[in-house]
Tab-separated table of C-alpha atoms in Angstrom:
chain	number	residue	atom	x	y	z
F	1	MET	CA	82.988	-40.724	-37.462
F	2	THR	CA	86.766	-41.262	-37.641
F	3	GLN	CA	89.369	-38.061	-37.522
F	4	VAL	CA	89.390	-38.274	-41.428
F	5	THR	CA	88.397	-34.799	-42.662
F	6	PRO	CA	85.409	-35.412	-45.179
F	7	ALA	CA	86.023	-34.328	-48.867
F	8	SER	CA	84.503	-34.741	-52.244
F	9	ARG	CA	85.844	-36.337	-55.177
F	10	PRO	CA	88.326	-33.928	-56.673
F	11	ALA	CA	89.511	-33.513	-60.341
F	12	PRO	CA	92.646	-34.772	-60.817
F	13	PRO	CA	95.485	-32.756	-59.503
F	14	ALA	CA	98.673	-32.039	-61.175
F	15	GLU	CA	100.707	-34.526	-59.016
F	16	PRO	CA	99.848	-38.160	-58.598
F	17	VAL	CA	99.522	-39.773	-55.088
F	18	LEU	CA	100.998	-43.059	-56.382
F	19	SER	CA	103.086	-43.629	-59.664
F	20	VAL	CA	104.403	-46.676	-60.807
F	21	ARG	CA	107.452	-46.322	-63.458
F	22	GLY	CA	109.147	-49.535	-65.138
F	23	LEU	CA	107.838	-51.956	-62.680
F	24	VAL	CA	109.036	-55.289	-62.762
F	25	LYS	CA	108.670	-58.790	-60.582
F	26	HIS	CA	110.450	-61.884	-61.803
F	27	PHE	CA	110.349	-64.816	-59.689
F	28	PRO	CA	113.272	-67.110	-60.227
F	29	LEU	CA	112.878	-70.786	-61.285
F	30	THR	CA	115.233	-73.361	-59.697
F	31	GLN	CA	116.311	-76.560	-60.244
F	32	GLY	CA	117.819	-79.165	-57.860
F	33	ILE	CA	117.556	-79.842	-54.003
F	34	LEU	CA	121.200	-79.756	-52.516
F	35	PHE	CA	122.504	-77.513	-55.347
F	36	ARG	CA	119.977	-75.176	-56.281
F	37	ARG	CA	120.239	-73.472	-59.596
F	38	GLN	CA	118.262	-70.809	-61.440
F	39	ILE	CA	117.140	-72.093	-64.915
F	40	GLY	CA	114.728	-69.219	-65.519
F	41	ALA	CA	111.863	-67.026	-64.302
F	42	VAL	CA	108.526	-66.170	-64.096
F	43	GLN	CA	108.024	-62.656	-65.570
F	44	ALA	CA	104.800	-61.677	-63.576
F	45	VAL	CA	105.172	-58.071	-63.968
F	46	ASP	CA	107.377	-56.941	-66.756
F	47	GLY	CA	107.361	-52.837	-67.168
F	48	VAL	CA	104.100	-51.453	-65.575
F	49	ASP	CA	103.741	-47.676	-65.631
F	50	PHE	CA	100.387	-46.031	-64.240
F	51	ASP	CA	99.488	-42.779	-61.827
F	52	LEU	CA	96.751	-42.970	-59.162
F	53	TYR	CA	95.576	-39.295	-58.166
F	54	PRO	CA	94.058	-38.525	-54.933
F	55	GLY	CA	90.381	-38.954	-54.485
F	56	GLN	CA	90.188	-41.155	-57.746
F	57	THR	CA	89.949	-44.803	-58.683
F	58	LEU	CA	92.359	-46.707	-60.786
F	59	GLY	CA	90.918	-49.984	-61.899
F	60	LEU	CA	93.512	-52.663	-62.838
F	61	VAL	CA	91.778	-55.559	-64.861
F	62	GLY	CA	92.670	-58.540	-66.868
F	63	GLU	CA	92.254	-62.356	-66.701
F	64	SER	CA	93.716	-64.702	-63.958
F	65	GLY	CA	97.226	-64.879	-64.017
F	66	CYS	CA	98.116	-61.477	-65.591
F	67	GLY	CA	100.081	-60.020	-62.696
F	68	LYS	CA	97.337	-57.833	-60.862
F	69	SER	CA	97.657	-59.232	-57.538
F	70	THR	CA	101.544	-59.270	-57.719
F	71	VAL	CA	101.143	-55.120	-58.780
F	72	ALA	CA	99.065	-55.072	-55.433
F	73	LYS	CA	101.450	-56.846	-53.212
F	74	LEU	CA	104.549	-54.946	-54.787
F	75	LEU	CA	102.552	-51.269	-53.967
F	76	LEU	CA	102.862	-52.617	-50.275
F	77	SER	CA	106.189	-54.020	-50.148
F	78	LEU	CA	104.744	-57.523	-49.588
F	79	GLU	CA	106.918	-58.245	-52.526
F	80	ARG	CA	110.016	-56.586	-53.396
F	81	PRO	CA	110.391	-55.194	-57.423
F	82	THR	CA	113.537	-56.954	-59.540
F	83	ALA	CA	113.317	-53.585	-61.015
F	84	GLY	CA	111.511	-50.317	-61.551
F	85	HIS	CA	110.166	-47.790	-59.155
F	86	ILE	CA	106.987	-46.863	-56.803
F	87	PHE	CA	106.787	-43.211	-55.726
F	88	TYR	CA	104.256	-42.360	-52.905
F	89	LYS	CA	104.160	-38.669	-53.290
F	90	GLY	CA	107.212	-38.633	-55.313
F	91	GLU	CA	109.404	-40.317	-52.826
F	92	ASP	CA	110.547	-43.713	-54.161
F	93	ILE	CA	109.164	-46.345	-51.727
F	94	SER	CA	110.200	-49.275	-53.752
F	95	ARG	CA	113.187	-50.458	-51.620
F	96	LEU	CA	112.333	-48.896	-48.205
F	97	SER	CA	112.360	-51.088	-44.851
F	98	GLY	CA	112.045	-50.621	-41.057
F	99	ARG	CA	110.540	-47.293	-39.809
F	100	ALA	CA	110.482	-45.602	-43.432
F	101	LEU	CA	108.563	-48.355	-44.828
F	102	ARG	CA	106.171	-48.477	-41.448
F	103	ALA	CA	105.462	-44.687	-42.260
F	104	VAL	CA	104.219	-45.403	-45.879
F	105	ARG	CA	102.187	-48.211	-45.081
F	106	ARG	CA	100.364	-46.043	-42.665
F	107	ASN	CA	99.092	-43.993	-45.682
F	108	VAL	CA	98.974	-46.987	-48.247
F	109	GLN	CA	96.409	-49.845	-46.976
F	110	MET	CA	95.211	-53.136	-48.352
F	111	VAL	CA	91.740	-54.653	-48.319
F	112	PHE	CA	92.403	-58.324	-49.339
F	113	GLN	CA	90.290	-60.547	-51.804
F	114	ASP	CA	89.094	-63.290	-49.525
F	115	PRO	CA	87.433	-61.955	-46.212
F	116	TYR	CA	87.160	-65.737	-44.868
F	117	THR	CA	90.831	-66.017	-44.855
F	118	SER	CA	92.201	-62.303	-44.440
F	119	LEU	CA	90.622	-61.957	-40.797
F	120	ASN	CA	92.293	-63.787	-37.892
F	121	PRO	CA	89.050	-66.349	-36.596
F	122	ARG	CA	90.798	-66.297	-32.812
F	123	MET	CA	90.796	-62.333	-32.619
F	124	THR	CA	87.759	-60.684	-31.952
F	125	VAL	CA	86.383	-57.682	-34.339
F	126	GLY	CA	87.894	-55.236	-31.838
F	127	ASP	CA	91.164	-56.693	-31.740
F	128	ILE	CA	91.287	-56.915	-35.738
F	129	ILE	CA	90.013	-53.404	-36.410
F	130	GLY	CA	92.148	-52.117	-33.619
F	131	GLU	CA	95.567	-54.128	-34.378
F	132	PRO	CA	96.785	-51.108	-36.544
F	133	PHE	CA	96.878	-48.628	-33.540
F	134	GLU	CA	99.428	-51.611	-31.880
F	135	ILE	CA	101.902	-51.156	-34.900
F	136	HIS	CA	101.143	-47.382	-35.028
F	137	PRO	CA	100.371	-46.254	-31.323
F	138	GLU	CA	100.726	-42.792	-32.482
F	139	ALA	CA	97.592	-42.957	-34.319
F	140	ALA	CA	95.555	-43.576	-31.556
F	141	PRO	CA	95.850	-43.120	-27.563
F	142	LYS	CA	95.615	-46.248	-25.879
F	143	GLY	CA	92.538	-45.700	-23.909
F	144	ASP	CA	90.603	-44.184	-27.136
F	145	ARG	CA	91.033	-46.979	-28.954
F	146	ARG	CA	88.117	-48.975	-28.155
F	147	ARG	CA	86.123	-45.909	-29.099
F	148	ARG	CA	87.779	-45.674	-32.384
F	149	VAL	CA	87.271	-49.255	-33.226
F	150	ARG	CA	83.182	-48.601	-32.495
F	151	GLU	CA	83.582	-45.518	-34.846
F	152	LEU	CA	84.618	-47.615	-37.465
F	153	LEU	CA	82.230	-50.303	-37.412
F	154	ASP	CA	79.669	-47.657	-37.610
F	155	VAL	CA	81.513	-45.956	-40.291
F	156	VAL	CA	81.439	-49.360	-42.555
F	157	GLY	CA	77.392	-49.843	-41.618
F	158	LEU	CA	78.129	-52.595	-38.636
F	159	ASN	CA	76.545	-52.355	-35.364
F	160	PRO	CA	79.410	-51.184	-32.738
F	161	GLU	CA	77.769	-53.699	-30.606
F	162	TYR	CA	79.631	-56.451	-32.502
F	163	ILE	CA	82.623	-55.393	-31.156
F	164	ASN	CA	83.491	-58.532	-29.055
F	165	ARG	CA	82.181	-61.162	-31.753
F	166	TYR	CA	84.757	-63.112	-33.729
F	167	PRO	CA	84.820	-63.369	-37.762
F	168	HIS	CA	82.936	-66.592	-37.819
F	169	GLN	CA	79.683	-65.001	-36.722
F	170	PHE	CA	79.500	-62.735	-39.537
F	171	SER	CA	78.609	-63.164	-43.194
F	172	GLY	CA	81.079	-62.621	-46.215
F	173	GLY	CA	79.799	-59.023	-46.811
F	174	GLN	CA	80.046	-58.142	-43.219
F	175	ARG	CA	83.553	-60.005	-42.779
F	176	GLN	CA	84.653	-57.597	-46.003
F	177	ARG	CA	83.060	-54.605	-44.230
F	178	ILE	CA	85.666	-55.371	-41.296
F	179	GLY	CA	88.464	-55.486	-43.598
F	180	ILE	CA	87.677	-51.853	-45.022
F	181	ALA	CA	87.137	-50.944	-41.519
F	182	ARG	CA	90.803	-52.322	-40.549
F	183	GLY	CA	92.184	-50.615	-43.608
F	184	LEU	CA	90.506	-46.916	-42.479
F	185	ALA	CA	91.645	-47.334	-38.949
F	186	LEU	CA	95.330	-45.294	-39.744
F	187	ASN	CA	93.277	-42.595	-41.678
F	188	PRO	CA	95.002	-43.480	-45.179
F	189	GLU	CA	95.289	-41.602	-48.361
F	190	VAL	CA	95.583	-44.731	-50.449
F	191	ILE	CA	93.758	-48.247	-50.210
F	192	VAL	CA	94.666	-50.879	-52.856
F	193	ALA	CA	91.667	-53.124	-52.963
F	194	ASP	CA	92.897	-56.909	-54.432
F	195	GLU	CA	89.352	-58.136	-55.761
F	196	PRO	CA	87.517	-57.047	-53.083
F	197	VAL	CA	84.173	-58.570	-54.008
F	198	SER	CA	85.091	-61.367	-56.356
F	199	ALA	CA	84.390	-63.752	-53.012
F	200	LEU	CA	81.000	-62.517	-52.698
F	201	ASP	CA	77.418	-63.178	-53.918
F	202	VAL	CA	76.393	-60.440	-56.708
F	203	SER	CA	73.792	-58.944	-54.524
F	204	VAL	CA	76.522	-58.279	-51.685
F	205	GLN	CA	79.018	-57.329	-54.099
F	206	ALA	CA	76.833	-53.874	-55.088
F	207	GLN	CA	76.715	-53.079	-51.210
F	208	VAL	CA	80.247	-53.268	-50.606
F	209	ILE	CA	81.029	-51.308	-53.965
F	210	ASN	CA	78.547	-48.583	-52.784
F	211	LEU	CA	80.005	-48.735	-49.585
F	212	MET	CA	83.503	-48.134	-51.160
F	213	GLU	CA	82.138	-45.284	-53.319
F	214	ARG	CA	80.668	-43.686	-50.263
F	215	LEU	CA	83.838	-43.576	-48.019
F	216	GLN	CA	85.826	-42.612	-51.099
F	217	ASP	CA	83.617	-39.361	-51.575
F	218	GLU	CA	83.469	-39.036	-47.624
F	219	PHE	CA	87.065	-39.545	-46.944
F	220	GLY	CA	88.966	-38.422	-50.072
F	221	LEU	CA	90.346	-41.870	-50.403
F	222	ALA	CA	92.275	-42.740	-53.710
F	223	TYR	CA	91.598	-46.464	-54.821
F	224	ALA	CA	93.772	-48.735	-56.842
F	225	PHE	CA	91.062	-51.312	-57.602
F	226	ILE	CA	92.137	-54.448	-58.899
F	227	ALA	CA	89.143	-56.769	-60.413
F	228	HIS	CA	88.537	-59.185	-63.229
F	229	ASP	CA	84.901	-58.104	-63.561
F	230	LEU	CA	84.581	-55.537	-66.151
F	231	SER	CA	81.220	-54.060	-64.989
F	232	VAL	CA	82.202	-54.017	-61.447
F	233	VAL	CA	85.334	-51.938	-62.587
F	234	ARG	CA	83.311	-49.518	-65.196
F	235	HIS	CA	81.056	-48.768	-62.116
F	236	ILE	CA	83.796	-47.410	-59.611
F	237	SER	CA	86.738	-46.721	-61.686
F	238	ASP	CA	87.624	-43.315	-62.984
F	239	ARG	CA	90.749	-44.461	-64.881
F	240	ILE	CA	91.337	-48.160	-66.143
F	241	ALA	CA	94.445	-50.182	-67.178
F	242	VAL	CA	93.930	-53.592	-68.728
F	243	MET	CA	96.884	-56.171	-68.059
F	244	TYR	CA	97.682	-58.924	-70.103
F	245	LEU	CA	100.653	-61.526	-69.338
F	246	GLY	CA	102.622	-58.894	-66.872
F	247	ARG	CA	101.939	-55.844	-68.865
F	248	VAL	CA	99.775	-53.045	-69.169
F	249	VAL	CA	98.267	-52.862	-72.894
F	250	GLU	CA	95.595	-50.046	-72.835
F	251	THR	CA	94.894	-47.649	-70.395
F	252	GLY	CA	92.062	-44.620	-70.252
F	253	THR	CA	89.244	-43.069	-68.624
F	254	ASP	CA	86.401	-45.770	-67.926
F	255	THR	CA	84.514	-44.024	-71.040
F	256	GLU	CA	87.533	-44.367	-73.455
F	257	ILE	CA	88.426	-48.042	-72.348
F	258	TYR	CA	84.544	-49.350	-72.520
F	259	GLU	CA	83.275	-47.241	-75.580
F	260	HIS	CA	86.271	-47.011	-77.465
F	261	PRO	CA	88.310	-49.957	-77.025
F	262	THR	CA	91.490	-49.968	-79.536
F	263	HIS	CA	93.618	-52.870	-78.463
F	264	PRO	CA	92.266	-56.212	-79.726
F	265	TYR	CA	92.669	-57.903	-76.065
F	266	THR	CA	90.475	-55.023	-74.569
F	267	GLN	CA	87.897	-55.890	-77.048
F	268	ALA	CA	87.887	-59.487	-76.565
F	269	LEU	CA	87.226	-58.693	-72.656
F	270	LEU	CA	84.245	-56.523	-73.700
F	271	SER	CA	82.719	-58.976	-75.960
F	272	ALA	CA	82.508	-61.536	-72.999
F	273	VAL	CA	80.702	-59.078	-70.521
F	274	PRO	CA	77.059	-60.545	-69.915
F	275	VAL	CA	74.675	-57.714	-71.506
F	276	PRO	CA	70.874	-58.074	-69.800
F	277	ASP	CA	69.466	-57.117	-72.718
F	278	PRO	CA	68.869	-59.875	-75.132
F	279	GLU	CA	68.522	-57.915	-78.493
F	280	ALA	CA	71.652	-56.106	-77.709
F	281	SER	CA	73.357	-59.255	-76.823
F	282	ARG	CA	72.374	-60.881	-80.391
F	283	ARG	CA	73.306	-57.544	-82.157
F	284	ARG	CA	76.446	-57.552	-80.305
F	285	GLU	CA	79.940	-59.432	-82.060
F	286	ARG	CA	81.284	-61.827	-79.804
F	287	ILE	CA	85.148	-61.954	-79.825
F	288	ILE	CA	86.512	-66.007	-79.314
F	289	LEU	CA	90.346	-66.052	-78.878
F	290	SER	CA	92.212	-68.842	-80.025
F	291	GLY	CA	94.767	-70.980	-78.070
F	292	GLU	CA	95.649	-70.416	-74.389
F	293	VAL	CA	97.317	-67.819	-72.417
F	294	PRO	CA	101.268	-68.239	-72.956
F	295	SER	CA	103.401	-68.881	-70.095
F	296	PRO	CA	104.837	-66.038	-68.194
F	297	ALA	CA	108.030	-68.230	-67.590
F	298	ASP	CA	108.613	-68.144	-71.666
F	299	PRO	CA	106.283	-65.250	-73.046
F	300	PRO	CA	106.020	-64.967	-76.659
F	301	SER	CA	108.623	-62.204	-78.450
F	302	GLY	CA	107.361	-58.936	-79.513
F	303	CYS	CA	103.638	-58.358	-78.632
F	304	ARG	CA	102.716	-60.731	-75.826
F	305	PHE	CA	99.133	-60.950	-77.023
F	306	ARG	CA	100.426	-62.135	-80.811
F	307	THR	CA	99.882	-65.464	-80.186
F	308	ARG	CA	96.059	-65.448	-79.858
F	309	CYS	CA	95.574	-61.921	-81.894
F	310	TRP	CA	93.706	-62.050	-85.029
F	311	LYS	CA	95.550	-59.022	-86.446
F	312	ALA	CA	98.894	-60.580	-85.755
F	313	GLN	CA	101.516	-60.135	-88.425
F	314	GLN	CA	105.243	-60.205	-88.877
F	315	LEU	CA	105.823	-57.137	-87.075
F	316	CYS	CA	104.319	-58.112	-84.041
F	317	ALA	CA	106.705	-60.709	-83.609
F	318	GLU	CA	110.019	-58.768	-84.057
F	319	VAL	CA	108.939	-55.412	-82.366
F	320	ASP	CA	107.134	-54.793	-78.700
F	321	PRO	CA	104.555	-52.261	-79.429
F	322	PRO	CA	105.119	-49.439	-76.836
F	323	LEU	CA	101.953	-48.257	-74.474
F	324	ASP	CA	102.764	-44.487	-75.042
F	325	VAL	CA	101.687	-44.468	-78.783
F	326	PRO	CA	97.805	-42.702	-78.399
F	327	VAL	CA	95.105	-44.058	-80.832
F	328	ALA	CA	93.049	-41.275	-81.681
F	329	PHE	CA	89.192	-41.389	-81.939
F	330	ALA	CA	86.354	-39.121	-82.617
F	331	GLY	CA	84.900	-37.936	-79.460
F	332	ALA	CA	81.956	-35.822	-78.998
F	333	THR	CA	83.757	-32.257	-78.712
F	334	GLY	CA	86.733	-33.466	-81.469
F	335	PRO	CA	89.277	-36.208	-81.865
F	336	VAL	CA	90.529	-37.680	-78.376
F	337	ALA	CA	93.443	-40.418	-77.755
F	338	HIS	CA	94.707	-42.857	-75.298
F	339	PRO	CA	97.370	-45.130	-75.088
F	340	SER	CA	97.326	-48.748	-76.542
F	341	ALA	CA	100.164	-51.169	-76.935
F	342	CYS	CA	99.099	-52.422	-80.466
F	343	HIS	CA	100.725	-51.827	-83.964
F	344	PHE	CA	97.534	-52.028	-85.527
F	345	ALA	CA	95.008	-50.739	-82.821
F	346	GLU	CA	91.862	-49.232	-84.185
F	347	GLU	CA	88.566	-48.069	-82.503
F	348	LYS	CA	85.483	-50.521	-81.809
F	349	GLN	CA	82.613	-48.661	-80.685
F	350	HIS	CA	80.248	-49.581	-78.021
F	351	MET	CA	80.614	-52.998	-77.148
F	352	PHE	CA	79.589	-52.701	-73.722
F	353	GLU	CA	75.897	-51.668	-74.206
């Protein structure tokens, strides 16, 4: 086993390990070749807030182009935010560089989406998993690194004897296990997983998700789990944030989002999830959205979802609904509420059966 101290998944503590406040990332649009001038900006992320607690999983969901992967890159400082703040244990890390950034990255690691392109084909598995020790030599003595790599291979369910093999000699699921082992090498507290199973077969997806859950329980990891597959997100997440066109439109626990969705976009997403029971599928109301997703370079005024929303009124075009207004619904033990960025939010029960 690695040197991480095993820990069971705790209840949410008072302080989050990672906090995002007012996060904004705009990519400039320019015109011209010799004399380039900015003519606009793609608003990939535009005012995102969330908290991630130790030992828990935050699922970030939404359709392609909503800004999920950009948020992942911002959390690792692979992209610099246009505005807003990212706090790691209370320290603003959004504009760190050099040694200070390197120290944070030791505790906040990433698992990439595509296991076929995220591993260097010219490096052996031992070199790939051991590369973090070259950047952070204090994490493992030089003579001990090969033993640590073998331990990491065993932790993720691969034969330690595979240490001298190359990525092309592994299946997609095995490659993603190698990527997870690389992410675990420095004993991080947070792992940002950017659609880690979307490129895998369904049966292999389940194996990788089960592995990630086991590692979380064993090592007390916190996951920022980014995906578009709502069934996968529900299986692994403690809390969920739904994104649309660069903004979080609804957030809550997995039960609140899946059994009591209040934002029209969340309800539309859930209505499209396949149900294995034909009878339940016939009973469920399918919500078909009209129109296309607006361009993030020219988003609608007010509520960004209003151009596709069946509840839209004039107020929606004039006033951008805040996310911090909780929408109450009747829970098993009394009234419960979770934030939903909609002027006309209302509960729609049992959409995901």
